[in-house]
XYZ file of N, CA and C in Angstrom:
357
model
N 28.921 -26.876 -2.158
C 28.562 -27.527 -0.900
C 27.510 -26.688 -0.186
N 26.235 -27.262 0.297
C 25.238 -26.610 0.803
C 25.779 -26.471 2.506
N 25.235 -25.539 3.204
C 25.695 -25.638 4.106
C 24.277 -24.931 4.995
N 23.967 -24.969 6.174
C 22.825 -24.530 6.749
C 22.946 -24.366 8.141
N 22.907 -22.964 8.827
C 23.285 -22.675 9.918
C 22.141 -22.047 11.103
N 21.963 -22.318 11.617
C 20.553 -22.230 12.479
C 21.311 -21.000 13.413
N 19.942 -20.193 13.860
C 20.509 -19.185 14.865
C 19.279 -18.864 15.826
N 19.660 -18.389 17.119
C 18.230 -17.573 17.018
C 17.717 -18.739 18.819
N 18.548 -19.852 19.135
C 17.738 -20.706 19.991
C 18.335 -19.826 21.129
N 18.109 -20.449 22.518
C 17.997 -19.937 23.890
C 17.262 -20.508 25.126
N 17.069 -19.368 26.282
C 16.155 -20.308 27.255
C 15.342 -18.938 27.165
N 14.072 -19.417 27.407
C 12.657 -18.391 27.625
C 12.145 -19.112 28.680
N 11.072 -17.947 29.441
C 10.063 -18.259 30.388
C 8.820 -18.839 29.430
N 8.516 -19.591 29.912
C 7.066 -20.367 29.188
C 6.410 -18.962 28.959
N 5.814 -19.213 27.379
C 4.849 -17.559 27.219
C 5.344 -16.967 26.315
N 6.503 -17.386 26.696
C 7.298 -16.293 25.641
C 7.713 -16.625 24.196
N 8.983 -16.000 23.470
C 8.388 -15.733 22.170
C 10.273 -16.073 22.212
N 10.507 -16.985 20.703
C 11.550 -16.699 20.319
C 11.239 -16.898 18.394
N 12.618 -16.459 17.979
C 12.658 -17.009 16.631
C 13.877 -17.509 15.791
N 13.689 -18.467 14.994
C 15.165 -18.954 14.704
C 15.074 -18.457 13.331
N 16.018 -19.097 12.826
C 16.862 -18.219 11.537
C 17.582 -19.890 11.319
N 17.551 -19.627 9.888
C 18.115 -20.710 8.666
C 18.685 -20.227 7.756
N 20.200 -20.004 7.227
C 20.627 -19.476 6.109
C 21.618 -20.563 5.999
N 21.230 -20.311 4.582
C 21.964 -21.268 3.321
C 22.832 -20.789 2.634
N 23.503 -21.519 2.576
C 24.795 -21.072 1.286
C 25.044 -22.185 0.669
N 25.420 -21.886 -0.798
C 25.247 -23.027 -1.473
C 24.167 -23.478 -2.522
N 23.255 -22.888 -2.023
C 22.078 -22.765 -2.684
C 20.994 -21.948 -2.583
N 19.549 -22.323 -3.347
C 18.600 -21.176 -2.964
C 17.587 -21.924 -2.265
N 17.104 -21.171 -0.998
C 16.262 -21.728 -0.327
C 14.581 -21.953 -0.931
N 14.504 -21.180 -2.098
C 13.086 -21.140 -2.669
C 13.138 -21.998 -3.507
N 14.320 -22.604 -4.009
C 14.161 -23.905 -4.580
C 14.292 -24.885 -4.686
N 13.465 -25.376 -3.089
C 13.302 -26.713 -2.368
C 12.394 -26.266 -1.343
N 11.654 -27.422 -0.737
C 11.298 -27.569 0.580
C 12.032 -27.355 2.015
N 11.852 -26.399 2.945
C 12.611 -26.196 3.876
C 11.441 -26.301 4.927
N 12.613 -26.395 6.194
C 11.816 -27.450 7.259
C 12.636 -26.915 8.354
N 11.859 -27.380 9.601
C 12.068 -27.014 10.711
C 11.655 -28.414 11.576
N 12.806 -29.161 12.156
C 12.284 -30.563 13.240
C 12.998 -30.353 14.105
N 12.102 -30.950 15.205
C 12.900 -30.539 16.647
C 12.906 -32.108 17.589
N 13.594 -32.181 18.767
C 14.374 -33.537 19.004
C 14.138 -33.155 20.581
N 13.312 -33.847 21.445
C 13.802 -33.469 23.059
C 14.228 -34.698 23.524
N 14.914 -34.571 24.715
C 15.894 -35.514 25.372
C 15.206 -36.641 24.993
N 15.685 -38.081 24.942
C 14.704 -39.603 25.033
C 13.560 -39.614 23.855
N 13.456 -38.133 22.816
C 12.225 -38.931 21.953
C 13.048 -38.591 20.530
N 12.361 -38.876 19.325
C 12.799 -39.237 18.114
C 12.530 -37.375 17.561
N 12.913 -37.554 16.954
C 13.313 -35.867 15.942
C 11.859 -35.712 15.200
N 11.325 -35.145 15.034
C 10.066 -34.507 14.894
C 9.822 -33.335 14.041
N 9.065 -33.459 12.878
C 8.949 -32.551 11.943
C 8.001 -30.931 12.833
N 8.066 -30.142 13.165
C 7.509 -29.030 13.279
C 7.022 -28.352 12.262
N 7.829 -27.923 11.402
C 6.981 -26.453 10.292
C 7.469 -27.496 8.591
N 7.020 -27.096 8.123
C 7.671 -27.032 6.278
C 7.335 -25.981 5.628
N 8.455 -25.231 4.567
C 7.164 -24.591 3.922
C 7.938 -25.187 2.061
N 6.526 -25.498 1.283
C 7.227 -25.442 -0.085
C 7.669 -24.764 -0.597
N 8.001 -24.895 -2.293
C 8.524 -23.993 -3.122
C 6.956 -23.520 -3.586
N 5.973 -23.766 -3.322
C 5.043 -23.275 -3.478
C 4.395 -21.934 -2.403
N 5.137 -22.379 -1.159
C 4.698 -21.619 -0.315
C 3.708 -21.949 0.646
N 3.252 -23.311 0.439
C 2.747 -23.980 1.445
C 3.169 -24.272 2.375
N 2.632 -24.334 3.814
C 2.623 -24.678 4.967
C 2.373 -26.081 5.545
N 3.288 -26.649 5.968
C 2.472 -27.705 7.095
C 3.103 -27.627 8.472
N 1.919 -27.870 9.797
C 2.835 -27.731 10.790
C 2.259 -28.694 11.567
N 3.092 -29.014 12.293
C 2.656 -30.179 13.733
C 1.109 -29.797 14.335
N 0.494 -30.683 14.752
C -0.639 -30.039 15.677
C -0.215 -29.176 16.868
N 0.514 -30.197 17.382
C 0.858 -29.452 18.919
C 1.540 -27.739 19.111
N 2.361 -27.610 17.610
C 2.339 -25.884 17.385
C 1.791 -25.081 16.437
N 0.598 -25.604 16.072
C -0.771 -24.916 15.554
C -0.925 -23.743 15.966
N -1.100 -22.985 15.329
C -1.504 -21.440 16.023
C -0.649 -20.644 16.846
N 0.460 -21.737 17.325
C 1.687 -20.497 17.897
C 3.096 -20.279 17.140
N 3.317 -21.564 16.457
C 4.513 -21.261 15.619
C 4.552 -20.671 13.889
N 5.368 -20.262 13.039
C 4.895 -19.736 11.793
C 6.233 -19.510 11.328
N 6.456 -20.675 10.278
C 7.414 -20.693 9.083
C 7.639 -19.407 7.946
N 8.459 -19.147 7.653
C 8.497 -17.847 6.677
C 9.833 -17.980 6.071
N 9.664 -17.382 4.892
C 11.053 -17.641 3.879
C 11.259 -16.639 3.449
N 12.673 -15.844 3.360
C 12.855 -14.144 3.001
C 13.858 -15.125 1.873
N 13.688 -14.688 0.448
C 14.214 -14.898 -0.322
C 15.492 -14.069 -0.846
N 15.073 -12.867 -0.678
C 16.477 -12.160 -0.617
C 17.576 -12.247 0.199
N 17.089 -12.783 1.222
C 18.426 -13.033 2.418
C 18.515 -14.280 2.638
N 17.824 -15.224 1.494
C 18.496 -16.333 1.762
C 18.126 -17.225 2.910
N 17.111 -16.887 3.808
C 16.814 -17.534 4.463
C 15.470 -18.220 5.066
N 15.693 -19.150 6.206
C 14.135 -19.439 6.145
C 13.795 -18.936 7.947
N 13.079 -18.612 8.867
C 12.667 -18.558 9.991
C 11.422 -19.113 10.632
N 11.796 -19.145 11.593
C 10.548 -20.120 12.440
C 10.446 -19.138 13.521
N 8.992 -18.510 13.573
C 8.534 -17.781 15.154
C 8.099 -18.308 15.539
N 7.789 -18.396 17.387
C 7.731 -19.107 17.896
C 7.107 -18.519 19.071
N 5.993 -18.328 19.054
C 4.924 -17.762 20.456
C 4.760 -18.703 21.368
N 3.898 -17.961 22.253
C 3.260 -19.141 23.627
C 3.923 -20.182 23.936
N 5.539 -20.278 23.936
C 6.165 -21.101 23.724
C 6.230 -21.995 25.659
N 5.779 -23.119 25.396
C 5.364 -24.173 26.505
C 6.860 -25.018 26.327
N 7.129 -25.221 27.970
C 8.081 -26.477 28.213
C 8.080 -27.669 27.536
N 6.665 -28.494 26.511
C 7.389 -29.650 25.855
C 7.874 -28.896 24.982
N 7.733 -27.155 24.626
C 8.608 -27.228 23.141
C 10.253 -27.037 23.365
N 10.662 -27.581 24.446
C 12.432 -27.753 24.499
C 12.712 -28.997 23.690
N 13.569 -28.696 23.097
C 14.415 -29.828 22.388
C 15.595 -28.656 21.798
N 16.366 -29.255 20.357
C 17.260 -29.028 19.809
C 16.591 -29.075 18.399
N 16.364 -28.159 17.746
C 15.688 -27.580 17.100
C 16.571 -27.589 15.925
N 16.461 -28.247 14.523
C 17.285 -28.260 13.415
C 16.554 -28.226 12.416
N 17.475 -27.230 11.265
C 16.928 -26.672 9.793
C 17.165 -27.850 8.913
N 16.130 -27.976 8.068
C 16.128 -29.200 6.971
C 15.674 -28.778 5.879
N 16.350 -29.068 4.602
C 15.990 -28.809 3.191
C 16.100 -30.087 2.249
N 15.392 -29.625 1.186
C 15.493 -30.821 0.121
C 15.486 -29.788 -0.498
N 16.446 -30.251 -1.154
C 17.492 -29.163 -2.369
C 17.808 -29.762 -3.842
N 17.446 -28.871 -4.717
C 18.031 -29.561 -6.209
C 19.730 -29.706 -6.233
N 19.822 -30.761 -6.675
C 21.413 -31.225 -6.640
C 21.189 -32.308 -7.876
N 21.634 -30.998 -9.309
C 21.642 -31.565 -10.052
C 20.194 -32.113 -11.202
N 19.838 -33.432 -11.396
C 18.813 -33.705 -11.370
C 17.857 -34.022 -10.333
N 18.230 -34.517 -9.389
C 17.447 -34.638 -7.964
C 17.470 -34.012 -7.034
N 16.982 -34.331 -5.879
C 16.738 -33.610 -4.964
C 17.821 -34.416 -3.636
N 18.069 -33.453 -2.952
C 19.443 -34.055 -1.923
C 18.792 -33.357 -0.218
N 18.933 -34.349 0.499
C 18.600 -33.488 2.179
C 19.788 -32.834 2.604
N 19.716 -32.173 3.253
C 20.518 -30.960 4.217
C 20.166 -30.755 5.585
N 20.988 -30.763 6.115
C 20.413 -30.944 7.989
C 21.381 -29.772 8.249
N 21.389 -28.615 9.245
C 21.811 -27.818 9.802
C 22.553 -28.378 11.273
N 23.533 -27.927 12.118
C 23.870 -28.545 12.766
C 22.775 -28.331 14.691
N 21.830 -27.459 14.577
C 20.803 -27.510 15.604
C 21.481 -26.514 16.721
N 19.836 -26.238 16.787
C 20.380 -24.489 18.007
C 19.313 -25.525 19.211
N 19.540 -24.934 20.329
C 18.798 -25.206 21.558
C 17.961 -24.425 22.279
N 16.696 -25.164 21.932
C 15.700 -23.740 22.577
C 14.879 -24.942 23.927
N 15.122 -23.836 25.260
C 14.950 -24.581 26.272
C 13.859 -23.328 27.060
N 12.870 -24.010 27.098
C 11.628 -23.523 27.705
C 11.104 -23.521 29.542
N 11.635 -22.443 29.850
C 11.475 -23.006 31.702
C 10.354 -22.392 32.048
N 9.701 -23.342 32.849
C 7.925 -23.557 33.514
C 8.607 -22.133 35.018
């Protein structure tokens, strides 16, 4: 059973800097796509970071240049930093993987940390 536990959310002054944390058990995070989407009050859940099993990057426009996905393979986990961090980036912030299960590939949702940004 995969399991995925987010850590790392909070409240910051706009400016500031946090970082979350994704560890897996169950499986290996380098072999799948892992992800980072975030959800604020009234709007739909929203992809932020990915990174592949290649090691590619994709990230939202709106956290271009301040946020940055990273995967420590020995510990199993994946992290999201998080600079210049501005009031729309509050929401509830949850870890996502596509994981081999088997012959295919299976999603994984973490149960979401809360990072709340005050102006």
């Amino acid at each position: 059973q995969v399991q995925l536990v987010e850590s790392g959310g909070g409240l910051v002054l706009a400016g500031g800097s946090l970082r979350l944390s994704c560890s897996a058990s169950g499986s290996i995070v380098s072999s799948g796509t892992m992800g980072w989407y975030r959800q604020a009050p009234g709007k739909q859940r929203e992809l932020v970071a990915r990174v592949t099993t290649g090691s590619n990057t994709n990230y939202a426009d709106s956290v271009k240049g301040r946020f940055t996905i990273s995967r420590d393979n020995a510990k199993n986990t994946v992290y999201l930093q998080m600079n210049s961090l501005k009031p729309e980036d509050t929401g509830v912030y949850y870890c996502n993987a596509w994981l081999p299960y088997g012959l295919v590939y299976k999603e994984y949702w973490g149960q979401g940390t809360q990072v709340t940004v005050s102006s």
